[in-house]
PDB file of C-alpha atoms and ligand atoms in Angstrom:
ATOM      1  CA  MET A   1     105.743 114.919 114.576  1.00 95.00           C
ATOM      2  CA  ILE A   2     104.276 113.292 111.251  1.00 97.00           C
ATOM      3  CA  HIS A   3     102.303 110.355 111.699  1.00 98.00           C
ATOM      4  CA  LEU A   4     101.112 108.751 108.515  1.00 98.00           C
ATOM      5  CA  ILE A   5      98.684 105.868 107.794  1.00 98.00           C
ATOM      6  CA  LEU A   6      99.687 104.108 104.499  1.00 98.00           C
ATOM      7  CA  PHE A   7      96.390 102.376 103.550  1.00 98.00           C
ATOM      8  CA  GLY A   8      95.141 100.340 101.001  1.00 98.00           C
ATOM      9  CA  PRO A   9      94.177  96.501 100.184  1.00 98.00           C
ATOM     10  CA  PRO A  10      96.536  93.458 100.923  1.00 97.00           C
ATOM     11  CA  GLY A  11      99.059  93.488  98.000  1.00 95.00           C
ATOM     12  CA  SER A  12      98.524  97.167  97.046  1.00 97.00           C
ATOM     13  CA  GLY A  13     102.419  97.975  97.941  1.00 96.00           C
ATOM     14  CA  LYS A  14     102.127  99.432 101.181  1.00 97.00           C
ATOM     15  CA  GLY A  15     105.268  97.529 102.760  1.00 96.00           C
ATOM     16  CA  THR A  16     107.395  98.302  99.522  1.00 96.00           C
ATOM     17  CA  GLN A  17     106.420 102.060  99.452  1.00 98.00           C
ATOM     18  CA  ALA A  18     106.561 102.136 103.213  1.00 98.00           C
ATOM     19  CA  GLU A  19     110.240 101.247 103.195  1.00 97.00           C
ATOM     20  CA  LYS A  20     111.000 103.905 100.717  1.00 97.00           C
ATOM     21  CA  LEU A  21     109.178 106.626 102.728  1.00 98.00           C
ATOM     22  CA  VAL A  22     110.742 106.058 106.039  1.00 97.00           C
ATOM     23  CA  ASP A  23     114.173 106.594 104.233  1.00 97.00           C
ATOM     24  CA  HIS A  24     112.926 109.662 102.411  1.00 97.00           C
ATOM     25  CA  TYR A  25     111.000 111.471 105.671  1.00 97.00           C
ATOM     26  CA  GLY A  26     113.243 109.987 108.442  1.00 97.00           C
ATOM     27  CA  LEU A  27     110.251 108.081 110.098  1.00 97.00           C
ATOM     28  CA  THR A  28     109.953 104.856 111.702  1.00 98.00           C
ATOM     29  CA  HIS A  29     108.118 102.163 109.796  1.00 97.00           C
ATOM     30  CA  ILE A  30     105.511 100.137 111.851  1.00 98.00           C
ATOM     31  CA  SER A  31     103.792  97.224 110.203  1.00 98.00           C
ATOM     32  CA  THR A  32     101.631  94.939 112.335  1.00 98.00           C
ATOM     33  CA  GLY A  33     101.811  92.235 109.680  1.00 97.00           C
ATOM     34  CA  ASP A  34     105.356  92.308 109.951  1.00 97.00           C
ATOM     35  CA  LEU A  35     105.066  92.174 113.959  1.00 98.00           C
ATOM     36  CA  PHE A  36     102.775  89.453 114.302  1.00 97.00           C
ATOM     37  CA  ARG A  37     104.954  87.466 111.838  1.00 96.00           C
ATOM     38  CA  TYR A  38     108.119  88.236 113.982  1.00 97.00           C
ATOM     39  CA  GLU A  39     106.145  86.885 117.065  1.00 97.00           C
ATOM     40  CA  MET A  40     105.041  83.891 115.157  1.00 96.00           C
ATOM     41  CA  SER A  41     108.744  83.126 114.019  1.00 96.00           C
ATOM     42  CA  ASN A  42     109.623  83.216 117.615  1.00 97.00           C
ATOM     43  CA  ASP A  43     106.735  81.262 118.791  1.00 97.00           C
ATOM     44  CA  THR A  44     105.623  83.907 121.509  1.00 97.00           C
ATOM     45  CA  PRO A  45     102.532  83.930 123.142  1.00 97.00           C
ATOM     46  CA  LEU A  46     101.255  86.826 120.721  1.00 96.00           C
ATOM     47  CA  GLY A  47     102.675  84.916 117.928  1.00 97.00           C
ATOM     48  CA  GLN A  48     100.691  81.878 119.018  1.00 97.00           C
ATOM     49  CA  LYS A  49      97.612  84.141 119.400  1.00 97.00           C
ATOM     50  CA  ALA A  50      97.812  85.795 116.160  1.00 97.00           C
ATOM     51  CA  LYS A  51      98.605  82.637 114.204  1.00 97.00           C
ATOM     52  CA  GLU A  52      95.060  80.795 113.235  1.00 97.00           C
ATOM     53  CA  TYR A  53      93.620  84.233 112.488  1.00 98.00           C
ATOM     54  CA  MET A  54      96.616  85.030 110.065  1.00 97.00           C
ATOM     55  CA  ALA A  55      96.431  81.437 108.233  1.00 95.00           C
ATOM     56  CA  ALA A  56      92.810  81.866 107.703  1.00 96.00           C
ATOM     57  CA  GLY A  57      92.995  85.631 106.462  1.00 96.00           C
ATOM     58  CA  GLU A  58      90.820  86.894 109.193  1.00 98.00           C
ATOM     59  CA  LEU A  59      91.953  89.756 111.323  1.00 98.00           C
ATOM     60  CA  VAL A  60      93.510  89.131 114.440  1.00 98.00           C
ATOM     61  CA  PRO A  61      91.439  90.674 117.566  1.00 98.00           C
ATOM     62  CA  ASP A  62      91.552  94.363 118.353  1.00 98.00           C
ATOM     63  CA  GLU A  63      92.722  94.106 121.708  1.00 97.00           C
ATOM     64  CA  VAL A  64      95.598  92.022 121.022  1.00 97.00           C
ATOM     65  CA  THR A  65      96.493  93.979 117.958  1.00 98.00           C
ATOM     66  CA  ILE A  66      96.051  97.410 119.802  1.00 98.00           C
ATOM     67  CA  GLY A  67      98.008  96.224 122.851  1.00 96.00           C
ATOM     68  CA  MET A  68     100.561  95.303 120.478  1.00 97.00           C
ATOM     69  CA  LEU A  69     100.717  98.447 118.533  1.00 98.00           C
ATOM     70  CA  ARG A  70     100.916 100.398 121.686  1.00 97.00           C
ATOM     71  CA  ASN A  71     103.909  98.728 123.279  1.00 96.00           C
ATOM     72  CA  LYS A  72     105.947  99.061 119.934  1.00 97.00           C
ATOM     73  CA  VAL A  73     105.117 103.005 119.685  1.00 97.00           C
ATOM     74  CA  ASN A  74     106.170 103.427 123.164  1.00 96.00           C
ATOM     75  CA  SER A  75     109.330 101.350 122.867  1.00 97.00           C
ATOM     76  CA  VAL A  76     110.586 103.660 120.101  1.00 96.00           C
ATOM     77  CA  PRO A  77     113.059 106.051 122.175  1.00 88.00           C
ATOM     78  CA  ALA A  78     112.929 109.269 119.334  1.00 91.00           C
ATOM     79  CA  THR A  79     111.737 109.497 116.076  1.00 94.00           C
ATOM     80  CA  LYS A  80     110.166 112.110 113.965  1.00 96.00           C
ATOM     81  CA  GLY A  81     107.172 110.332 113.750  1.00 97.00           C
ATOM     82  CA  PHE A  82     105.604 107.162 112.335  1.00 98.00           C
ATOM     83  CA  ILE A  83     104.269 105.534 109.355  1.00 98.00           C
ATOM     84  CA  PHE A  84     101.779 102.874 110.004  1.00 98.00           C
ATOM     85  CA  ASP A  85     101.338 100.213 107.724  1.00 98.00           C
ATOM     86  CA  GLY A  86      98.710  97.586 107.836  1.00 98.00           C
ATOM     87  CA  PHE A  87      96.998  99.514 110.688  1.00 98.00           C
ATOM     88  CA  PRO A  88      94.266 100.678 111.878  1.00 98.00           C
ATOM     89  CA  ARG A  89      92.321  97.901 109.943  1.00 98.00           C
ATOM     90  CA  THR A  90      89.186  98.679 111.984  1.00 98.00           C
ATOM     91  CA  VAL A  91      87.326 101.603 113.243  1.00 98.00           C
ATOM     92  CA  ALA A  92      87.726 100.495 116.592  1.00 98.00           C
ATOM     93  CA  GLN A  93      91.619 100.481 115.816  1.00 98.00           C
ATOM     94  CA  ALA A  94      91.776 103.869 114.247  1.00 98.00           C
ATOM     95  CA  GLU A  95      89.557 105.055 117.471  1.00 98.00           C
ATOM     96  CA  ALA A  96      92.038 103.752 119.737  1.00 98.00           C
ATOM     97  CA  LEU A  97      94.951 105.151 117.959  1.00 98.00           C
ATOM     98  CA  ASP A  98      93.577 108.720 117.725  1.00 98.00           C
ATOM     99  CA  LYS A  99      93.082 108.356 121.492  1.00 98.00           C
ATOM    100  CA  PHE A 100      96.556 107.127 121.949  1.00 97.00           C
ATOM    101  CA  LEU A 101      98.133 109.712 120.018  1.00 97.00           C
ATOM    102  CA  ALA A 102      95.889 112.250 121.541  1.00 98.00           C
ATOM    103  CA  GLU A 103      96.876 111.140 124.937  1.00 96.00           C
ATOM    104  CA  LYS A 104     100.538 111.949 123.907  1.00 95.00           C
ATOM    105  CA  GLY A 105      99.695 115.469 122.527  1.00 96.00           C
ATOM    106  CA  GLU A 106      99.828 113.995 119.057  1.00 96.00           C
ATOM    107  CA  GLU A 107      97.466 113.367 116.016  1.00 97.00           C
ATOM    108  CA  ILE A 108      97.144 111.769 112.631  1.00 98.00           C
ATOM    109  CA  THR A 109      98.693 113.852 109.876  1.00 98.00           C
ATOM    110  CA  GLY A 110      97.223 112.066 107.322  1.00 98.00           C
ATOM    111  CA  LEU A 111      96.026 108.771 105.552  1.00 98.00           C
ATOM    112  CA  VAL A 112      97.134 108.120 102.016  1.00 98.00           C
ATOM    113  CA  ALA A 113      95.337 105.285 100.415  1.00 98.00           C
ATOM    114  CA  LEU A 114      96.978 103.254  97.393  1.00 98.00           C
ATOM    115  CA  ASP A 115      94.085 102.414  94.955  1.00 98.00           C
ATOM    116  CA  VAL A 116      94.650  99.193  93.144  1.00 98.00           C
ATOM    117  CA  HIS A 117      91.551  96.909  91.637  1.00 97.00           C
ATOM    118  CA  GLU A 118      90.960  93.530  93.143  1.00 96.00           C
ATOM    119  CA  GLU A 119      92.152  91.430  90.047  1.00 96.00           C
ATOM    120  CA  GLU A 120      95.629  93.111  90.062  1.00 96.00           C
ATOM    121  CA  ILE A 121      95.985  92.780  93.827  1.00 96.00           C
ATOM    122  CA  VAL A 122      95.021  88.868  93.497  1.00 96.00           C
ATOM    123  CA  LYS A 123      97.669  88.547  90.644  1.00 96.00           C
ATOM    124  CA  ARG A 124     100.269  90.380  92.819  1.00 96.00           C
ATOM    125  CA  ILE A 125      99.774  88.456  96.072  1.00 96.00           C
ATOM    126  CA  LEU A 126      99.931  85.018  94.133  1.00 96.00           C
ATOM    127  CA  LEU A 127     103.196  86.348  92.456  1.00 96.00           C
ATOM    128  CA  ARG A 128     104.635  87.346  95.821  1.00 94.00           C
ATOM    129  CA  GLY A 129     103.328  83.861  97.547  1.00 95.00           C
ATOM    130  CA  LYS A 130     105.797  82.014  95.316  1.00 95.00           C
ATOM    131  CA  THR A 131     108.791  83.654  97.440  1.00 94.00           C
ATOM    132  CA  SER A 132     107.456  85.212 100.325  1.00 90.00           C
ATOM    133  CA  GLY A 133     107.026  82.151 102.070  1.00 90.00           C
ATOM    134  CA  ARG A 134     103.761  83.278 103.509  1.00 91.00           C
ATOM    135  CA  PRO A 135     101.150  80.664 103.645  1.00 91.00           C
ATOM    136  CA  ASP A 136      98.173  83.485 103.264  1.00 93.00           C
ATOM    137  CA  ASP A 137      99.696  84.272  99.994  1.00 95.00           C
ATOM    138  CA  ASN A 138      99.652  81.059  98.407  1.00 94.00           C
ATOM    139  CA  ASP A 139      95.905  80.110  98.418  1.00 94.00           C
ATOM    140  CA  GLU A 140      93.479  81.967  96.406  1.00 95.00           C
ATOM    141  CA  SER A 141      90.413  81.339  98.612  1.00 96.00           C
ATOM    142  CA  ILE A 142      92.485  82.819 101.512  1.00 96.00           C
ATOM    143  CA  ILE A 143      93.527  85.857  99.562  1.00 97.00           C
ATOM    144  CA  ARG A 144      90.086  86.364  98.647  1.00 96.00           C
ATOM    145  CA  ASN A 145      88.981  86.332 102.139  1.00 97.00           C
ATOM    146  CA  ARG A 146      91.417  89.069 102.874  1.00 97.00           C
ATOM    147  CA  ILE A 147      90.182  91.089 100.361  1.00 98.00           C
ATOM    148  CA  ASP A 148      86.440  90.668 101.640  1.00 98.00           C
ATOM    149  CA  VAL A 149      87.506  91.452 105.126  1.00 98.00           C
ATOM    150  CA  TYR A 150      89.469  94.571 103.522  1.00 98.00           C
ATOM    151  CA  LYS A 151      86.103  95.826 101.885  1.00 98.00           C
ATOM    152  CA  SER A 152      83.814  95.203 105.360  1.00 98.00           C
ATOM    153  CA  GLU A 153      85.961  96.032 108.242  1.00 98.00           C
ATOM    154  CA  THR A 154      88.899  98.081 106.642  1.00 98.00           C
ATOM    155  CA  THR A 155      87.500 100.359 104.158  1.00 98.00           C
ATOM    156  CA  PRO A 156      85.390 102.419 107.165  1.00 98.00           C
ATOM    157  CA  VAL A 157      88.594 103.483 108.440  1.00 98.00           C
ATOM    158  CA  SER A 158      89.283 105.552 105.144  1.00 98.00           C
ATOM    159  CA  ASP A 159      85.698 106.792 105.830  1.00 98.00           C
ATOM    160  CA  HIS A 160      86.692 107.709 109.457  1.00 98.00           C
ATOM    161  CA  TYR A 161      89.444 110.130 108.446  1.00 98.00           C
ATOM    162  CA  HIS A 162      87.624 111.420 105.385  1.00 98.00           C
ATOM    163  CA  ARG A 163      85.059 112.691 107.629  1.00 97.00           C
ATOM    164  CA  ILE A 164      88.114 114.779 109.255  1.00 97.00           C
ATOM    165  CA  GLY A 165      89.539 115.608 105.914  1.00 97.00           C
ATOM    166  CA  LYS A 166      92.405 113.907 106.422  1.00 98.00           C
ATOM    167  CA  SER A 167      91.683 111.128 103.781  1.00 98.00           C
ATOM    168  CA  HIS A 168      93.575 110.804 100.357  1.00 98.00           C
ATOM    169  CA  THR A 169      94.375 108.398  97.593  1.00 98.00           C
ATOM    170  CA  VAL A 170      96.625 107.895  94.743  1.00 98.00           C
ATOM    171  CA  GLN A 171      96.641 105.487  92.097  1.00 98.00           C
ATOM    172  CA  GLY A 172      98.619 102.460  93.059  1.00 98.00           C
ATOM    173  CA  ILE A 173      99.471 101.169  89.628  1.00 97.00           C
ATOM    174  CA  GLY A 174     102.554 101.759  87.676  1.00 97.00           C
ATOM    175  CA  SER A 175     106.325 101.897  88.467  1.00 97.00           C
ATOM    176  CA  LEU A 176     107.695 101.740  91.999  1.00 97.00           C
ATOM    177  CA  ASP A 177     109.174 105.207  91.559  1.00 98.00           C
ATOM    178  CA  GLU A 178     105.795 106.635  89.856  1.00 98.00           C
ATOM    179  CA  ILE A 179     103.976 105.628  92.748  1.00 98.00           C
ATOM    180  CA  PHE A 180     106.526 106.628  95.359  1.00 98.00           C
ATOM    181  CA  GLN A 181     106.367 110.439  93.312  1.00 98.00           C
ATOM    182  CA  ARG A 182     102.694 110.122  93.779  1.00 98.00           C
ATOM    183  CA  LEU A 183     102.798 109.570  97.539  1.00 98.00           C
ATOM    184  CA  THR A 184     105.443 112.394  98.276  1.00 98.00           C
ATOM    185  CA  GLY A 185     103.369 114.726  95.923  1.00 98.00           C
ATOM    186  CA  VAL A 186     100.629 114.134  98.687  1.00 98.00           C
ATOM    187  CA  ILE A 187     102.489 113.714 101.847  1.00 98.00           C
ATOM    188  CA  ASP A 188     104.697 117.016 100.887  1.00 98.00           C
ATOM    189  CA  SER A 189     101.552 118.920 100.710  1.00 97.00           C
ATOM    190  CA  LEU A 190     100.274 117.438 104.241  1.00 97.00           C
ATOM    191  CA  ILE A 191     103.514 118.418 106.133  1.00 94.00           C
ATOM    192  CA  ASP A 192     104.401 121.746 104.592  1.00 80.00           C
TER     193      ASP A 192
HETATM  194  P1  ADP B   1      98.679  92.468 103.739  1.00 55.64           P
HETATM  195  O1  ADP B   1      98.472  93.527 103.675  1.00 55.64           O
HETATM  196  O2  ADP B   1      99.271  91.745 102.466  1.00 55.64           O
HETATM  197  O3  ADP B   1      97.259  91.495 104.064  1.00 55.64           O
HETATM  198  P2  ADP B   1     100.063  92.119 106.409  1.00 55.64           P
HETATM  199  O4  ADP B   1     101.258  91.952 106.745  1.00 55.64           O
HETATM  200  O5  ADP B   1      99.699  93.598 106.691  1.00 55.64           O
HETATM  201  O6  ADP B   1      99.530  91.799 104.763  1.00 55.64           O
HETATM  202  O7  ADP B   1      98.944  91.469 106.960  1.00 55.64           O
HETATM  203  C1  ADP B   1      98.735  89.907 107.340  1.00 55.64           C
HETATM  204  C2  ADP B   1      97.898  89.199 108.142  1.00 55.64           C
HETATM  205  O8  ADP B   1      98.112  89.698 109.657  1.00 55.64           O
HETATM  206  C3  ADP B   1      96.249  89.895 108.197  1.00 55.64           C
HETATM  207  O9  ADP B   1      95.520  89.106 107.119  1.00 55.64           O
HETATM  208  C4  ADP B   1      95.895  89.865 109.372  1.00 55.64           C
HETATM  209  O10 ADP B   1      95.416  88.430 109.878  1.00 55.64           O
HETATM  210  C5  ADP B   1      97.148  90.350 110.525  1.00 55.64           C
HETATM  211  N1  ADP B   1      96.915  91.538 110.652  1.00 55.64           N
HETATM  212  C6  ADP B   1      97.879  92.501 110.186  1.00 55.64           C
HETATM  213  N2  ADP B   1      97.640  93.864 110.683  1.00 55.64           N
HETATM  214  C7  ADP B   1      96.281  93.503 111.566  1.00 55.64           C
HETATM  215  C8  ADP B   1      95.686  94.782 112.246  1.00 55.64           C
HETATM  216  N3  ADP B   1      95.756  95.977 112.152  1.00 55.64           N
HETATM  217  N4  ADP B   1      94.347  93.891 112.767  1.00 55.64           N
HETATM  218  C9  ADP B   1      94.188  92.974 112.440  1.00 55.64           C
HETATM  219  N5  ADP B   1      94.921  91.818 111.990  1.00 55.64           N
HETATM  220  C10 ADP B   1      96.145  92.538 111.673  1.00 55.64           C
END
């Protein structure tokens, strides 16, 4: 099976590209951000747990996130594999994912990061905030906090996969199609 981690800072275009990639490769898309927003919109206990963290631009605690991810993966009946978007976001999540896949006799195929510089990201998120209805997209101090959390907690995840030769980066600036071509260039070389 193919298990890809689509990586990059908030607002780097992971969600948009993930949608195109799942169509192209026939994989299942799992976005932990989308899963939390779904739980919140249904006011479930999980949604209630995540709410305050998301509003502040902090990470939801690992045990909550990892448990949700496991349940989601286990609920998908048959698939060629997964595109993980917004997960893993900490080294503990990466280790939990590696272990969880190993228990199934599977492993991460590769991590592909979208490289986008900070000012572009802030601009994109503020623009998205005008239509996304996401409170965490409308406040520049919360956006900056998400970027700080990304730098301190999340960038070590790409080092984790870099150490085992599984981390790749593509330029995340350009047209949607250009970026998609760059991603498929890398992914095709991983799965051939
Ligand atoms: P973005 O990538 O634009 O920040 P996401 O939808 O991926 O948007 O995430 C939104 C918020 O959801 C994060 O700021 C965080 O609070 C929470 N979240 C999503 N994924 C995770 C995760 N893997 N671990 C912890 N918190 C998460």
